[in-house]
Amino acid sequence: MVEVQDANAVYAGAFDNPVFQSQAVFRALMDGMARPGTVVAIDASAVPPEPMGRGAGAIALTLCDTDTPAWLTQTQAQSAVPAWLAFHTGAPVTDVKPEARFAFVEAGAMVPGFNQFALGTQDYPDRSTTLVIEIAALSGGPAMIGAGPGIKGEVEISPVGLPDIFLTLWNENRSVFPRGVDLVLVAGDAALCLPRTVKLRRKEA
Amino acid sequence: MTDLATYNFAYLDEQTKRMIRRAILKAIAIPGYQVPFASREMPMPYGWGTGGVQVTAAILGPDDVLKVIDQGADDTTNAVSIRAFFQKVANVAVTTKTKDATIIQTRHRIPEEKLGEGQTLVYQVPIPEPLRFLEPRETETRKMHALEEYGLMHVKLYEDIARNGHIATTYAYPVKVEGRYVMDPSPTPKFDNPKMHMSDALQLFGAGREKRIYAVPPHTQVVSLDFEDHPFEIQHFDKPCALCGAEQVYLDEVVLDDRGGRMFVCSDTDHCEDRRAHGHVGHLLAQEAAE
Amino acid sequence: MYVAVKGGEAAIANAHRLLADRRRGDRSLPAISIAQIVAQLGLAVDRVMAEASLYDRSLAALAVTQARGDMIEAIFILRAYRTTLPRFGYAQPVDTADMKIERRVSATYKDLPGGQLLGPTFDYTHRLLDPSLLEDGPVDEPEQKDVGDAVTMRVSEILAGEGLIEPDGMLPEDHVPGDITREPLEFPLNRDLRLQALARGDEGFLLALAYSTQRGYARTHPFAGEIRIGEVEVEMDIPELGFAVSLGRIRVTECQMVNQFSGSAKQPPQFTRGYGLVFGQSERKAMAMALVDRALRAQEFGEDIVAPAQDEEFVISHSDNVQATGFVEHLKLPHYVDFQAELDLVRRMRREHVAAKSQGPKPDMKEAAE
């Protein structure tokens, strides 16, 4: 049950104009997925309860509904976020990672291993989880080189706040293609998408 | 009598758009793989572009400029009808100029002009499954894609060569995307296949009746299937366009009279008009000007 | 000079204007009202509602008149409208045992509790054109037995009492019925999805398939256990209220076919069921659906799949007339770009054929052919 002081946090904070704002957020994500590594702007006027950030909240409002079970970190699951999600999108929260269509990880939280989530099947590789991971910044961190569909030649990315073993996790995810999760990294009102097709390596100094 | 509802922006309700949008994102993440989606009944018949219309409706926003072509032409009746539909339900800006459009919905052609980074090409697809005419069962073709088992397709193409001396597929010519999925490019003539390879534009494919969405991201390998001794080749026309003199473009054959008179003109009407506006003159126009 | 055909928009507008003219026909005749269609062409309205999966008599009648009586066009118009409607929730399963019965016949018993009730049927009418209908003459008031609120036992319950027929429905307790209008089909289907697809399937297609099973293409040994037509209550759970409320009554036709089954080592011989349920009064459709349903259960009973009516992917993929008509009729859209590609190839191959004939066989062609 939502406590009284959280009521505002739960019932407020959606888009003012859901039709056009969700269209704009979707187009940013579509461009981001189609051009991995490029930073796209997210209309972050959504105000989800702490600790979910605005960009992640906007993505949830855009893509989640009753058909998409969402997995939340423990901190988020114990906050007003599940009630906010339920009220504005109807999305049920699940603690069973392979059942989640979307997973939301707030900045600073531990990122679970990707293979704990739905990776899809060889017959239906689309039935996989999309992880929305909030991080400190999309650039300024250790540089990685990305290549693959959607990338002209190579792209350099340098997100700040990913776990140290990120490249190992990502390469494992790459190795099960066409299965695998897809990532959306979010910082503030910007996002960077890493669909499962992206090949990543550390940039040699 | 029940009050008839007013329709939503771009016709589809928000829940349907979300469902289609999720399918589009997964389609982009798995290039060439056909994502099943809960296609809706649209107010135009199945087989007349309902898949493309649903994709366009799900991505379209107020800032977009839409171009709709059928057979390469903006003025074919079904193109006119679909364009009018979006003007009515989304009040969207429309254009016939390829370079001005942000979204181009097409049936059977890819524009001659090279598409750019900000553009999305939406294909209307009748039969999304490239293996369908070799194996009618969905349960079987799904397995073939899962196992990357495409031998049947090569056998079929090779039988063509054995029987006719050519690969007898002239449109909907199968391609392999990024070395993994064999994909139907929709019934575009094979002339257009090379334009799909490493395109700067995002390519989305919608099959409404068959309930599938698939995608080719920009800068993605799209290779037409072939054999070392029978390499893939596109159609060539002996003459340039009779109106604008363009070469290396796809031409329509127009019957002029009942005595075998023929002329060949650009199938891409915008490209042809643009060239003529820039002073290019084909032999027929030149001949008329001389008379 | 050659001018590319322009003015598609004007052509379309004019075509639609002509269509409207033809729809209205002779202006000196009064226009048919929706109420008249609902009242006097009720079975046409029923078919449109059934295959559009939308129970609304007035809208179905509007679709019939808008479509100039073209049933598939009317079904299409109503379906396209249905898609745009918001979904508030799912009704509880209707209970046809509680049906307020108008017609009920069983071919398996001479008499049975509740009796045989012929109801408003074409059966036993002599199909002679009736000139009296040319004038709006008086029609006798009907005489009907008042069945009251009595519940009429289903024939399947009589058989089930003796264990002679398989139980009704075999899906697990926690199974949530799917919805073919919200999810893409994935073969093989559960029976709930299959029945949904058949319920909106084309009457003619199902009729032909059902007929084929009677002629030996997957023989199912059917008896019409019971056909009942009447009104049932539709109820929906309202979570806020904590109980179900009635949304109203709809007329449906239900058919339970009783089919033979030889039994197995594990199971003693038992009759099996084929089920049909359709909006409105449509006995032909409900019976055909029941036959096809039973034929499609072949795999479940370990029967050999040898005929089209038993092939789930074939039957369900082709039963929807809105899909079928769209794709068949799309062939009238321009295809000249692809035709040009074919023309080019055929001309080339003919040239090569002629050349090859005059020069004798080409070595590489011969090699390929081997």
PDB file of C-alpha atoms in Angstrom, chain A residues 13-29 39-48 53-63 84 184 186-191, chain B residues 62-63:
ATOM      1  CA  GLY A  13       4.542  12.879 -12.685  1.00  0.00           C
ATOM      2  CA  ALA A  14       3.155  11.512 -15.940  1.00  0.00           C
ATOM      3  CA  PHE A  15       3.373  13.227 -19.336  1.00  0.00           C
ATOM      4  CA  ASP A  16       1.185  16.322 -19.826  1.00  0.00           C
ATOM      5  CA  ASN A  17       0.561  15.263 -23.390  1.00  0.00           C
ATOM      6  CA  PRO A  18       0.991  11.496 -23.528  1.00  0.00           C
ATOM      7  CA  VAL A  19       0.264  11.080 -27.245  1.00  0.00           C
ATOM      8  CA  PHE A  20       2.971  13.412 -28.521  1.00  0.00           C
ATOM      9  CA  GLN A  21       5.481  13.050 -25.708  1.00  0.00           C
ATOM     10  CA  SER A  22       5.531   9.273 -25.874  1.00  0.00           C
ATOM     11  CA  GLN A  23       5.863   9.557 -29.647  1.00  0.00           C
ATOM     12  CA  ALA A  24       8.885  11.827 -29.210  1.00  0.00           C
ATOM     13  CA  VAL A  25      10.540   9.547 -26.650  1.00  0.00           C
ATOM     14  CA  PHE A  26       9.884   6.538 -28.851  1.00  0.00           C
ATOM     15  CA  ARG A  27      11.436   8.245 -31.877  1.00  0.00           C
ATOM     16  CA  ALA A  28      14.524   9.065 -29.826  1.00  0.00           C
ATOM     17  CA  LEU A  29      14.785   5.414 -28.786  1.00  0.00           C
ATOM     18  CA  VAL A  39      23.421  10.016 -27.730  1.00  0.00           C
ATOM     19  CA  VAL A  40      19.756  10.873 -28.173  1.00  0.00           C
ATOM     20  CA  ALA A  41      17.712  13.412 -26.210  1.00  0.00           C
ATOM     21  CA  ILE A  42      14.826  12.118 -24.101  1.00  0.00           C
ATOM     22  CA  ASP A  43      11.929  14.394 -23.241  1.00  0.00           C
ATOM     23  CA  ALA A  44      12.319  13.968 -19.490  1.00  0.00           C
ATOM     24  CA  SER A  45       9.344  15.890 -18.233  1.00  0.00           C
ATOM     25  CA  ALA A  46       8.118  12.770 -16.459  1.00  0.00           C
ATOM     26  CA  VAL A  47       8.695  12.814 -12.716  1.00  0.00           C
ATOM     27  CA  PRO A  48       8.861   9.283 -11.331  1.00  0.00           C
ATOM     28  CA  GLY A  53      15.380   9.045 -12.778  1.00  0.00           C
ATOM     29  CA  ARG A  54      13.397  11.175 -15.195  1.00  0.00           C
ATOM     30  CA  GLY A  55      14.794   9.697 -18.377  1.00  0.00           C
ATOM     31  CA  ALA A  56      14.045   6.157 -17.237  1.00  0.00           C
ATOM     32  CA  GLY A  57      10.590   7.272 -16.117  1.00  0.00           C
ATOM     33  CA  ALA A  58       9.880   8.737 -19.548  1.00  0.00           C
ATOM     34  CA  ILE A  59      10.940   5.475 -21.203  1.00  0.00           C
ATOM     35  CA  ALA A  60       8.672   3.488 -18.869  1.00  0.00           C
ATOM     36  CA  LEU A  61       5.706   5.730 -19.683  1.00  0.00           C
ATOM     37  CA  THR A  62       6.455   5.338 -23.387  1.00  0.00           C
ATOM     38  CA  LEU A  63       6.886   1.571 -23.640  1.00  0.00           C
ATOM     39  CA  TRP A  84       3.710   4.863  -9.917  1.00  0.00           C
ATOM     40  CA  VAL A 184      19.324   1.557 -23.003  1.00  0.00           C
ATOM     41  CA  VAL A 186      20.263   6.735 -19.516  1.00  0.00           C
ATOM     42  CA  ALA A 187      21.825   9.768 -17.892  1.00  0.00           C
ATOM     43  CA  GLY A 188      19.648  12.775 -17.147  1.00  0.00           C
ATOM     44  CA  ASP A 189      17.692  13.629 -20.266  1.00  0.00           C
ATOM     45  CA  ALA A 190      19.846  11.675 -22.666  1.00  0.00           C
ATOM     46  CA  ALA A 191      20.112   8.045 -23.667  1.00  0.00           C
TER      47      ALA A 191
ATOM     48  CA  PRO B  62       3.727  16.193 -35.716  1.00  0.00           C
ATOM     49  CA  ASP B  63       7.124  17.264 -37.101  1.00  0.00           C
TER      50      ASP B  63
END
